Amino acid sequence: RVELPLVLSQCTNTLVKTAATLLFKRLHSHRPETPAQKKARLLAAAQDKAGGQGETKKPNVVKYGLKHITGLVEQKKAKLVVIAHDVEPIELVMWLPTLCRKKGIPYVIVKGKARLGQVVGKKTASALAFVNVDTKDKTDFANLVQIATDSYLNAYEKTMKTRGGLVMGGKHLARQAKKARLVRKAEAPK
């Protein structure tokens, strides 16, 4: 049996369904603006500025793009990183959990790069990152960060030291049992 390298085997440990549902609700509430929404926001901001009112804030949105997320993690601006488990080739994201661990940023691995892509309006997305969170979502986000910290960040050392299943195949087990019977038979007094 071929054992998966430890870095790759951690991608098989995805977020549980209840936590993933909560995560995707938060992701959908922090979707990036469409071009039409951005244009409307900028026009309203320009009118407010011309009218003498204060500046409007940019909405809190989820960030995407591997280079962008890497920069956010290195600068410690990311609050939570979401990684897809089925990125092909896996070498694109297999180093990201290690970087997150080094910088102390919680991360989760979820099923489906297509699901992440739906959030940002693309076909697929390999990773997403929260930078800021709306005040109404702070408690749910704190729960997600706690789950991510417990399930992934704190379990990183154990994951990197534990090999996969260590389950022998049926043929190998039968061969071992046959050898053990032969040894017992040879040792038995006649």
CSV table of C-alpha atoms in Angstrom, one decimal:
chain,number,residue,atom,x,y,z
A,1,ARG,CA,0.0,0.0,0.0
A,2,VAL,CA,1.2,3.5,-0.9
A,3,GLU,CA,1.0,5.9,2.0
A,4,LEU,CA,0.1,9.5,1.3
A,5,PRO,CA,2.6,12.1,2.3
A,6,LEU,CA,1.5,13.9,5.5
A,7,VAL,CA,1.1,17.2,3.8
A,8,LEU,CA,-1.3,15.7,1.3
A,9,SER,CA,-3.2,13.6,3.8
A,10,GLN,CA,-4.4,16.6,5.7
A,11,CYS,CA,-6.5,17.6,2.7
A,12,THR,CA,-8.6,14.5,3.3
A,13,ASN,CA,-9.7,16.0,6.6
A,14,THR,CA,-12.4,18.4,5.6
A,15,LEU,CA,-14.7,20.6,7.8
A,16,VAL,CA,-17.7,18.9,9.3
A,17,LYS,CA,-21.1,19.6,7.6
A,18,THR,CA,-22.6,21.7,10.3
A,19,ALA,CA,-19.6,24.0,10.5
A,20,ALA,CA,-19.3,24.1,6.7
A,21,THR,CA,-22.9,25.2,6.5
A,22,LEU,CA,-22.2,28.1,8.9
A,23,LEU,CA,-19.0,29.0,7.1
A,24,PHE,CA,-20.7,29.2,3.7
A,25,LYS,CA,-23.5,31.3,5.1
A,26,ARG,CA,-20.8,33.8,6.3
A,27,LEU,CA,-19.0,33.5,3.0
A,28,HIS,CA,-22.2,34.3,1.0
A,29,SER,CA,-22.9,37.3,3.3
A,30,HIS,CA,-19.4,38.6,2.5
A,31,ARG,CA,-19.5,38.1,-1.3
A,32,PRO,CA,-17.5,40.5,-3.4
A,33,GLU,CA,-19.4,43.3,-5.2
A,34,THR,CA,-20.5,42.8,-8.8
A,35,PRO,CA,-19.4,45.5,-11.2
A,36,ALA,CA,-22.9,47.0,-11.2
A,37,GLN,CA,-23.0,47.2,-7.4
A,38,LYS,CA,-19.5,48.7,-7.3
A,39,LYS,CA,-20.5,51.4,-9.9
A,40,ALA,CA,-23.6,52.2,-7.9
A,41,ARG,CA,-21.6,52.5,-4.6
A,42,LEU,CA,-19.0,54.7,-6.2
A,43,LEU,CA,-21.6,57.0,-7.8
A,44,ALA,CA,-23.3,57.3,-4.4
A,45,ALA,CA,-20.0,58.0,-2.7
A,46,ALA,CA,-19.2,60.7,-5.4
A,47,GLN,CA,-22.6,62.3,-4.8
A,48,ASP,CA,-22.1,62.3,-1.0
A,49,LYS,CA,-18.6,63.8,-1.4
A,50,ALA,CA,-20.0,66.5,-3.7
A,51,GLY,CA,-22.8,67.2,-1.2
A,52,GLY,CA,-20.2,67.6,1.6
A,53,GLN,CA,-21.0,64.4,3.5
A,54,GLY,CA,-18.4,62.1,4.9
A,55,GLU,CA,-16.8,59.2,3.0
A,56,THR,CA,-18.5,55.9,2.7
A,57,LYS,CA,-16.7,52.7,3.8
A,58,LYS,CA,-15.9,49.9,1.4
A,59,PRO,CA,-18.0,46.8,2.2
A,60,ASN,CA,-16.3,43.9,4.0
A,61,VAL,CA,-15.8,41.2,1.4
A,62,VAL,CA,-14.0,37.9,1.2
A,63,LYS,CA,-10.7,37.9,-0.7
A,64,TYR,CA,-9.7,35.4,-3.3
A,65,GLY,CA,-6.8,34.5,-5.5
A,66,LEU,CA,-3.8,32.5,-4.3
A,67,LYS,CA,-1.2,35.3,-4.7
A,68,HIS,CA,-3.5,37.7,-2.9
A,69,ILE,CA,-4.2,35.3,0.0
A,70,THR,CA,-0.5,34.5,0.3
A,71,GLY,CA,0.2,38.2,0.7
A,72,LEU,CA,-2.5,38.6,3.3
A,73,VAL,CA,-1.3,35.6,5.3
A,74,GLU,CA,2.3,36.8,5.2
A,75,GLN,CA,1.2,40.3,6.4
A,76,LYS,CA,-1.0,38.7,9.0
A,77,LYS,CA,-4.1,40.5,7.7
A,78,ALA,CA,-6.1,37.4,7.1
A,79,LYS,CA,-8.5,36.4,9.9
A,80,LEU,CA,-9.5,33.0,8.5
A,81,VAL,CA,-8.3,31.1,5.4
A,82,VAL,CA,-10.6,28.7,3.6
A,83,ILE,CA,-8.8,26.1,1.3
A,84,ALA,CA,-10.5,23.7,-1.2
A,85,HIS,CA,-9.6,20.0,-0.8
A,86,ASP,CA,-9.8,19.2,-4.6
A,87,VAL,CA,-7.4,21.7,-6.1
A,88,GLU,CA,-5.6,20.2,-9.1
A,89,PRO,CA,-2.5,20.1,-9.0
A,90,ILE,CA,-2.5,19.9,-5.2
A,91,GLU,CA,1.0,21.5,-5.1
A,92,LEU,CA,-0.7,24.9,-5.6
A,93,VAL,CA,-2.1,24.9,-2.1
A,94,MET,CA,-0.3,22.1,-0.1
A,95,TRP,CA,2.1,24.6,1.5
A,96,LEU,CA,-0.7,27.0,2.5
A,97,PRO,CA,-1.6,25.2,5.8
A,98,THR,CA,2.0,25.3,6.8
A,99,LEU,CA,2.3,29.0,6.2
A,100,CYS,CA,-0.9,29.6,8.1
A,101,ARG,CA,0.4,27.6,11.0
A,102,LYS,CA,3.7,29.5,11.0
A,103,LYS,CA,1.9,32.9,11.0
A,104,GLY,CA,-0.8,31.7,13.5
A,105,ILE,CA,-3.7,32.2,11.2
A,106,PRO,CA,-6.6,29.8,11.5
A,107,TYR,CA,-7.5,27.8,8.4
A,108,VAL,CA,-10.1,25.3,7.3
A,109,ILE,CA,-10.2,22.8,4.4
A,110,VAL,CA,-13.6,22.4,2.8
A,111,LYS,CA,-15.0,20.2,0.1
A,112,GLY,CA,-15.3,21.7,-3.4
A,113,LYS,CA,-13.4,24.3,-5.2
A,114,ALA,CA,-16.5,24.9,-7.2
A,115,ARG,CA,-18.4,25.9,-4.0
A,116,LEU,CA,-15.7,28.4,-3.2
A,117,GLY,CA,-15.9,29.7,-6.8
A,118,GLN,CA,-19.7,30.2,-6.5
A,119,VAL,CA,-19.0,32.5,-3.6
A,120,VAL,CA,-16.8,34.9,-5.6
A,121,GLY,CA,-18.6,34.6,-8.9
A,122,LYS,CA,-16.0,32.5,-10.7
A,123,LYS,CA,-16.0,28.9,-11.9
A,124,THR,CA,-13.6,27.7,-9.2
A,125,ALA,CA,-11.5,29.2,-6.4
A,126,SER,CA,-8.7,27.3,-4.7
A,127,ALA,CA,-8.7,29.5,-1.5
A,128,LEU,CA,-10.5,32.4,0.1
A,129,ALA,CA,-9.7,34.6,3.1
A,130,PHE,CA,-11.6,36.8,5.5
A,131,VAL,CA,-9.9,40.0,6.3
A,132,ASN,CA,-12.7,42.0,8.0
A,133,VAL,CA,-16.1,40.8,9.2
A,134,ASP,CA,-19.4,42.7,9.6
A,135,THR,CA,-20.3,43.4,13.2
A,136,LYS,CA,-23.6,41.4,12.9
A,137,ASP,CA,-21.5,38.3,12.0
A,138,LYS,CA,-18.8,38.6,14.7
A,139,THR,CA,-20.2,35.9,17.0
A,140,ASP,CA,-20.7,33.3,14.2
A,141,PHE,CA,-17.2,34.2,12.9
A,142,ALA,CA,-15.7,33.8,16.4
A,143,ASN,CA,-17.3,30.3,16.5
A,144,LEU,CA,-15.8,29.5,13.1
A,145,VAL,CA,-12.3,30.7,14.2
A,146,GLN,CA,-12.6,28.5,17.3
A,147,ILE,CA,-13.6,25.4,15.3
A,148,ALA,CA,-10.7,26.1,12.8
A,149,THR,CA,-8.2,26.6,15.6
A,150,ASP,CA,-9.3,23.4,17.4
A,151,SER,CA,-9.7,21.2,14.3
A,152,TYR,CA,-6.8,22.3,12.2
A,153,LEU,CA,-4.3,24.7,13.8
A,154,ASN,CA,-3.9,22.9,17.1
A,155,ALA,CA,-4.1,19.5,15.4
A,156,TYR,CA,-1.4,20.4,12.9
A,157,GLU,CA,1.4,18.8,14.9
A,158,LYS,CA,-0.5,15.5,15.4
A,159,THR,CA,-1.5,15.5,11.7
A,160,MET,CA,2.1,15.9,10.5
A,161,LYS,CA,3.3,13.1,12.7
A,162,THR,CA,0.5,10.5,12.1
A,163,ARG,CA,0.6,8.4,8.9
A,164,GLY,CA,-2.6,7.5,7.1
A,165,GLY,CA,-4.8,4.6,8.2
A,166,LEU,CA,-2.1,1.9,8.5
A,167,VAL,CA,-4.6,-0.7,7.4
A,168,MET,CA,-3.1,-3.8,5.7
A,169,GLY,CA,-4.8,-5.3,2.7
A,170,GLY,CA,-6.7,-8.5,2.8
A,171,LYS,CA,-4.1,-10.5,0.9
A,172,HIS,CA,-1.3,-9.3,3.2
A,173,LEU,CA,-3.4,-10.2,6.3
A,174,ALA,CA,-4.1,-13.7,5.0
A,175,ARG,CA,-0.4,-14.2,4.2
A,176,GLN,CA,0.6,-13.1,7.7
A,177,ALA,CA,-2.0,-15.4,9.3
A,178,LYS,CA,-0.8,-18.3,7.2
A,179,LYS,CA,2.8,-17.7,8.3
A,180,ALA,CA,1.7,-17.5,11.9
A,181,ARG,CA,-0.1,-20.8,11.7
A,182,LEU,CA,3.0,-22.4,10.1
A,183,VAL,CA,5.2,-21.1,12.9
A,184,ARG,CA,2.8,-22.4,15.6
A,185,LYS,CA,2.6,-25.8,13.9
A,186,ALA,CA,6.4,-26.0,13.7
A,187,GLU,CA,6.9,-25.1,17.3
A,188,ALA,CA,4.1,-27.4,18.6
A,189,PRO,CA,5.5,-30.6,20.4
A,190,LYS,CA,5.0,-33.8,18.4
